[in-house]
Amino acid sequence: MKKLKHYIKEIFLILMTVIIVANIMSIYRSRDLTHTPLYISSFELIDSSTYHVKQNKPLLIHFWATWCPTCKLEASNIDFLSKHFEVITVAVKSGSDAEVRKFMQEHGYHFKVFNDTNAVLASEFHIAGFPTTFIYNKEHKLSFSEVGYSSTLTLYLKMLWAGR
């Protein structure tokens, strides 16, 4: 029993260290991201529809890529959030609309996707790593930005905060 407590304590300390280091890295990598208010009013999606940014609602914009391992881990979090909040995702250099649609279908994802085939939008937002997430408040001012993996709970709470 004493050994078990020791192992649990060690695992907890390692997890806490990883979480702290990951957050410090995210803050460091977020320094160069755009911090301007959201200036985009609509996105042309891969399903040929147009997504119009809603007024008076927070918005999560998530930059990702089909070839990014961390993005694949986080995709289910984004899919969950898209069922509860306004979420738009930007697939960067991930192939044609058909290839991105195929990726979405293969994994059962249903979030809205704008295909940034040449990374033009990613460049405007100063994206240097994937995944990168921006959360805008009801006035479309940036509330949070994060580079790297984010848990569902973290993103959910940030969206609630942005909508207050």
PDB file of C-alpha atoms in Angstrom:
ATOM      1  CA  MET A   1       0.000   0.000   0.000  1.00  0.00           C
ATOM      2  CA  LYS A   2       2.864   2.352   0.802  1.00  0.00           C
ATOM      3  CA  LYS A   3       4.387   1.691  -2.639  1.00  0.00           C
ATOM      4  CA  LEU A   4       1.078   2.415  -4.347  1.00  0.00           C
ATOM      5  CA  LYS A   5       0.781   5.780  -2.578  1.00  0.00           C
ATOM      6  CA  HIS A   6       4.329   6.583  -3.645  1.00  0.00           C
ATOM      7  CA  TYR A   7       3.564   5.787  -7.298  1.00  0.00           C
ATOM      8  CA  ILE A   8       0.340   7.785  -7.266  1.00  0.00           C
ATOM      9  CA  LYS A   9       2.194  10.751  -5.768  1.00  0.00           C
ATOM     10  CA  GLU A  10       4.921  10.487  -8.427  1.00  0.00           C
ATOM     11  CA  ILE A  11       2.401  10.237 -11.256  1.00  0.00           C
ATOM     12  CA  PHE A  12       0.523  13.260  -9.906  1.00  0.00           C
ATOM     13  CA  LEU A  13       3.731  15.314  -9.684  1.00  0.00           C
ATOM     14  CA  ILE A  14       4.732  14.350 -13.234  1.00  0.00           C
ATOM     15  CA  LEU A  15       1.277  15.255 -14.578  1.00  0.00           C
ATOM     16  CA  MET A  16       1.319  18.608 -12.788  1.00  0.00           C
ATOM     17  CA  THR A  17       4.787  19.355 -14.148  1.00  0.00           C
ATOM     18  CA  VAL A  18       3.711  18.477 -17.696  1.00  0.00           C
ATOM     19  CA  ILE A  19       0.601  20.668 -17.391  1.00  0.00           C
ATOM     20  CA  ILE A  20       2.593  23.629 -16.069  1.00  0.00           C
ATOM     21  CA  VAL A  21       5.297  23.294 -18.744  1.00  0.00           C
ATOM     22  CA  ALA A  22       2.659  22.929 -21.503  1.00  0.00           C
ATOM     23  CA  ASN A  23       0.891  26.092 -20.332  1.00  0.00           C
ATOM     24  CA  ILE A  24       4.139  28.057 -20.191  1.00  0.00           C
ATOM     25  CA  MET A  25       4.996  26.878 -23.710  1.00  0.00           C
ATOM     26  CA  SER A  26       1.523  27.841 -24.944  1.00  0.00           C
ATOM     27  CA  ILE A  27       1.859  31.337 -23.492  1.00  0.00           C
ATOM     28  CA  TYR A  28       5.311  31.707 -25.036  1.00  0.00           C
ATOM     29  CA  ARG A  29       4.156  30.518 -28.473  1.00  0.00           C
ATOM     30  CA  SER A  30       1.039  32.725 -28.320  1.00  0.00           C
ATOM     31  CA  ARG A  31       3.045  35.961 -28.076  1.00  0.00           C
ATOM     32  CA  ASP A  32       3.222  36.520 -31.829  1.00  0.00           C
ATOM     33  CA  LEU A  33      -0.397  35.651 -32.647  1.00  0.00           C
ATOM     34  CA  THR A  34      -2.722  38.388 -33.800  1.00  0.00           C
ATOM     35  CA  HIS A  35      -4.513  40.090 -30.930  1.00  0.00           C
ATOM     36  CA  THR A  36      -6.783  42.319 -32.989  1.00  0.00           C
ATOM     37  CA  PRO A  37     -10.565  42.105 -32.789  1.00  0.00           C
ATOM     38  CA  LEU A  38     -12.192  39.687 -35.218  1.00  0.00           C
ATOM     39  CA  TYR A  39     -12.572  41.381 -38.592  1.00  0.00           C
ATOM     40  CA  ILE A  40     -14.030  38.448 -40.552  1.00  0.00           C
ATOM     41  CA  SER A  41     -17.795  38.342 -40.982  1.00  0.00           C
ATOM     42  CA  SER A  42     -18.148  35.082 -42.946  1.00  0.00           C
ATOM     43  CA  PHE A  43     -16.331  31.918 -44.021  1.00  0.00           C
ATOM     44  CA  GLU A  44     -16.856  29.755 -47.119  1.00  0.00           C
ATOM     45  CA  LEU A  45     -17.009  26.191 -45.807  1.00  0.00           C
ATOM     46  CA  ILE A  46     -15.927  22.922 -47.417  1.00  0.00           C
ATOM     47  CA  ASP A  47     -19.565  21.906 -47.830  1.00  0.00           C
ATOM     48  CA  SER A  48     -20.061  24.971 -50.106  1.00  0.00           C
ATOM     49  CA  SER A  49     -22.146  26.800 -47.509  1.00  0.00           C
ATOM     50  CA  THR A  50     -21.307  30.166 -45.978  1.00  0.00           C
ATOM     51  CA  TYR A  51     -20.920  30.560 -42.232  1.00  0.00           C
ATOM     52  CA  HIS A  52     -21.858  34.051 -41.044  1.00  0.00           C
ATOM     53  CA  VAL A  53     -20.281  35.085 -37.751  1.00  0.00           C
ATOM     54  CA  LYS A  54     -23.040  35.576 -35.183  1.00  0.00           C
ATOM     55  CA  GLN A  55     -23.357  38.882 -33.359  1.00  0.00           C
ATOM     56  CA  ASN A  56     -23.398  38.902 -29.544  1.00  0.00           C
ATOM     57  CA  LYS A  57     -22.058  35.343 -29.276  1.00  0.00           C
ATOM     58  CA  PRO A  58     -18.558  34.182 -28.426  1.00  0.00           C
ATOM     59  CA  LEU A  59     -16.697  32.419 -31.227  1.00  0.00           C
ATOM     60  CA  LEU A  60     -13.934  29.835 -31.183  1.00  0.00           C
ATOM     61  CA  ILE A  61     -11.668  29.772 -34.238  1.00  0.00           C
ATOM     62  CA  HIS A  62      -9.471  26.699 -34.364  1.00  0.00           C
ATOM     63  CA  PHE A  63      -6.535  26.354 -36.791  1.00  0.00           C
ATOM     64  CA  TRP A  64      -5.543  22.739 -37.430  1.00  0.00           C
ATOM     65  CA  ALA A  65      -4.218  20.392 -40.088  1.00  0.00           C
ATOM     66  CA  THR A  66      -5.061  16.830 -41.109  1.00  0.00           C
ATOM     67  CA  TRP A  67      -1.359  15.916 -40.941  1.00  0.00           C
ATOM     68  CA  CYS A  68      -0.880  17.255 -37.375  1.00  0.00           C
ATOM     69  CA  PRO A  69      -0.817  14.516 -34.680  1.00  0.00           C
ATOM     70  CA  THR A  70      -1.787  16.883 -31.849  1.00  0.00           C
ATOM     71  CA  CYS A  71      -4.654  18.244 -33.948  1.00  0.00           C
ATOM     72  CA  LYS A  72      -5.969  14.715 -34.363  1.00  0.00           C
ATOM     73  CA  LEU A  73      -5.921  14.254 -30.564  1.00  0.00           C
ATOM     74  CA  GLU A  74      -7.782  17.500 -30.038  1.00  0.00           C
ATOM     75  CA  ALA A  75     -10.333  17.100 -32.850  1.00  0.00           C
ATOM     76  CA  SER A  76     -12.873  15.264 -30.687  1.00  0.00           C
ATOM     77  CA  ASN A  77     -12.718  18.149 -28.163  1.00  0.00           C
ATOM     78  CA  ILE A  78     -13.476  20.624 -30.951  1.00  0.00           C
ATOM     79  CA  ASP A  79     -16.272  18.418 -32.278  1.00  0.00           C
ATOM     80  CA  PHE A  80     -17.872  18.319 -28.810  1.00  0.00           C
ATOM     81  CA  LEU A  81     -17.588  22.097 -28.379  1.00  0.00           C
ATOM     82  CA  SER A  82     -19.111  22.715 -31.806  1.00  0.00           C
ATOM     83  CA  LYS A  83     -22.331  21.143 -30.548  1.00  0.00           C
ATOM     84  CA  HIS A  84     -22.585  23.704 -27.723  1.00  0.00           C
ATOM     85  CA  PHE A  85     -20.946  26.891 -29.013  1.00  0.00           C
ATOM     86  CA  GLU A  86     -20.163  28.819 -32.177  1.00  0.00           C
ATOM     87  CA  VAL A  87     -17.056  27.110 -33.573  1.00  0.00           C
ATOM     88  CA  ILE A  88     -15.327  27.557 -36.900  1.00  0.00           C
ATOM     89  CA  THR A  89     -12.232  25.578 -37.781  1.00  0.00           C
ATOM     90  CA  VAL A  90      -9.565  26.355 -40.331  1.00  0.00           C
ATOM     91  CA  ALA A  91      -7.850  23.389 -42.000  1.00  0.00           C
ATOM     92  CA  VAL A  92      -4.427  24.649 -43.069  1.00  0.00           C
ATOM     93  CA  LYS A  93      -2.537  23.084 -45.977  1.00  0.00           C
ATOM     94  CA  SER A  94      -4.577  19.911 -45.618  1.00  0.00           C
ATOM     95  CA  GLY A  95      -5.447  19.267 -49.264  1.00  0.00           C
ATOM     96  CA  SER A  96      -8.528  19.929 -51.324  1.00  0.00           C
ATOM     97  CA  ASP A  97     -12.035  20.388 -49.944  1.00  0.00           C
ATOM     98  CA  ALA A  98     -12.779  16.797 -50.952  1.00  0.00           C
ATOM     99  CA  GLU A  99      -9.728  15.512 -49.055  1.00  0.00           C
ATOM    100  CA  VAL A 100     -10.681  17.448 -45.914  1.00  0.00           C
ATOM    101  CA  ARG A 101     -14.307  16.236 -46.212  1.00  0.00           C
ATOM    102  CA  LYS A 102     -13.010  12.653 -46.493  1.00  0.00           C
ATOM    103  CA  PHE A 103     -10.885  13.132 -43.357  1.00  0.00           C
ATOM    104  CA  MET A 104     -13.925  14.503 -41.495  1.00  0.00           C
ATOM    105  CA  GLN A 105     -16.146  11.624 -42.614  1.00  0.00           C
ATOM    106  CA  GLU A 106     -13.550   8.966 -41.748  1.00  0.00           C
ATOM    107  CA  HIS A 107     -13.314  10.297 -38.195  1.00  0.00           C
ATOM    108  CA  GLY A 108     -16.991  11.196 -37.708  1.00  0.00           C
ATOM    109  CA  TYR A 109     -16.386  14.915 -37.124  1.00  0.00           C
ATOM    110  CA  HIS A 110     -19.109  17.460 -37.802  1.00  0.00           C
ATOM    111  CA  PHE A 111     -17.559  20.835 -37.012  1.00  0.00           C
ATOM    112  CA  LYS A 112     -17.558  23.637 -39.578  1.00  0.00           C
ATOM    113  CA  VAL A 113     -14.396  23.813 -41.702  1.00  0.00           C
ATOM    114  CA  PHE A 114     -12.911  26.571 -43.807  1.00  0.00           C
ATOM    115  CA  ASN A 115     -10.139  25.166 -46.021  1.00  0.00           C
ATOM    116  CA  ASP A 116      -7.068  27.413 -45.971  1.00  0.00           C
ATOM    117  CA  THR A 117      -5.240  25.528 -48.717  1.00  0.00           C
ATOM    118  CA  ASN A 118      -2.442  28.085 -49.123  1.00  0.00           C
ATOM    119  CA  ALA A 119      -2.280  29.212 -45.461  1.00  0.00           C
ATOM    120  CA  VAL A 120      -3.346  32.759 -46.337  1.00  0.00           C
ATOM    121  CA  LEU A 121      -5.651  33.104 -43.311  1.00  0.00           C
ATOM    122  CA  ALA A 122      -3.125  31.312 -41.096  1.00  0.00           C
ATOM    123  CA  SER A 123      -0.553  33.883 -42.150  1.00  0.00           C
ATOM    124  CA  GLU A 124      -2.907  36.767 -41.319  1.00  0.00           C
ATOM    125  CA  PHE A 125      -3.365  35.326 -37.822  1.00  0.00           C
ATOM    126  CA  HIS A 126       0.423  34.735 -37.485  1.00  0.00           C
ATOM    127  CA  ILE A 127      -0.014  30.999 -36.920  1.00  0.00           C
ATOM    128  CA  ALA A 128       3.336  29.320 -36.273  1.00  0.00           C
ATOM    129  CA  GLY A 129       2.214  26.000 -34.789  1.00  0.00           C
ATOM    130  CA  PHE A 130      -0.754  23.666 -34.743  1.00  0.00           C
ATOM    131  CA  PRO A 131      -3.262  23.464 -33.275  1.00  0.00           C
ATOM    132  CA  THR A 132      -3.884  27.132 -32.479  1.00  0.00           C
ATOM    133  CA  THR A 133      -7.135  28.301 -30.964  1.00  0.00           C
ATOM    134  CA  PHE A 134      -8.615  31.785 -30.637  1.00  0.00           C
ATOM    135  CA  ILE A 135     -11.647  32.575 -28.508  1.00  0.00           C
ATOM    136  CA  TYR A 136     -13.453  35.836 -29.139  1.00  0.00           C
ATOM    137  CA  ASN A 137     -16.000  37.313 -26.750  1.00  0.00           C
ATOM    138  CA  LYS A 138     -19.482  38.589 -27.632  1.00  0.00           C
ATOM    139  CA  GLU A 139     -18.005  41.865 -28.908  1.00  0.00           C
ATOM    140  CA  HIS A 140     -15.563  39.874 -31.075  1.00  0.00           C
ATOM    141  CA  LYS A 141     -12.557  40.998 -29.060  1.00  0.00           C
ATOM    142  CA  LEU A 142      -9.925  38.352 -28.391  1.00  0.00           C
ATOM    143  CA  SER A 143     -10.391  36.757 -24.970  1.00  0.00           C
ATOM    144  CA  PHE A 144      -7.994  33.820 -25.234  1.00  0.00           C
ATOM    145  CA  SER A 145      -5.439  32.375 -27.615  1.00  0.00           C
ATOM    146  CA  GLU A 146      -3.614  29.112 -27.225  1.00  0.00           C
ATOM    147  CA  VAL A 147      -1.056  27.123 -29.176  1.00  0.00           C
ATOM    148  CA  GLY A 148      -1.037  23.380 -28.628  1.00  0.00           C
ATOM    149  CA  TYR A 149      -3.449  20.873 -27.161  1.00  0.00           C
ATOM    150  CA  SER A 150      -6.363  22.121 -25.048  1.00  0.00           C
ATOM    151  CA  SER A 151      -8.697  19.914 -23.077  1.00  0.00           C
ATOM    152  CA  THR A 152     -12.433  19.973 -23.642  1.00  0.00           C
ATOM    153  CA  LEU A 153     -12.990  21.301 -20.116  1.00  0.00           C
ATOM    154  CA  THR A 154     -10.480  24.127 -20.566  1.00  0.00           C
ATOM    155  CA  LEU A 155     -12.018  25.234 -23.862  1.00  0.00           C
ATOM    156  CA  TYR A 156     -15.563  24.856 -22.524  1.00  0.00           C
ATOM    157  CA  LEU A 157     -14.813  27.051 -19.505  1.00  0.00           C
ATOM    158  CA  LYS A 158     -13.077  29.648 -21.671  1.00  0.00           C
ATOM    159  CA  MET A 159     -16.090  29.778 -23.985  1.00  0.00           C
ATOM    160  CA  LEU A 160     -18.422  30.254 -20.987  1.00  0.00           C
ATOM    161  CA  TRP A 161     -16.163  33.052 -19.739  1.00  0.00           C
ATOM    162  CA  ALA A 162     -16.106  34.715 -23.176  1.00  0.00           C
ATOM    163  CA  GLY A 163     -19.903  34.608 -23.333  1.00  0.00           C
ATOM    164  CA  ARG A 164     -20.529  36.226 -19.973  1.00  0.00           C
TER     165      ARG A 164
END
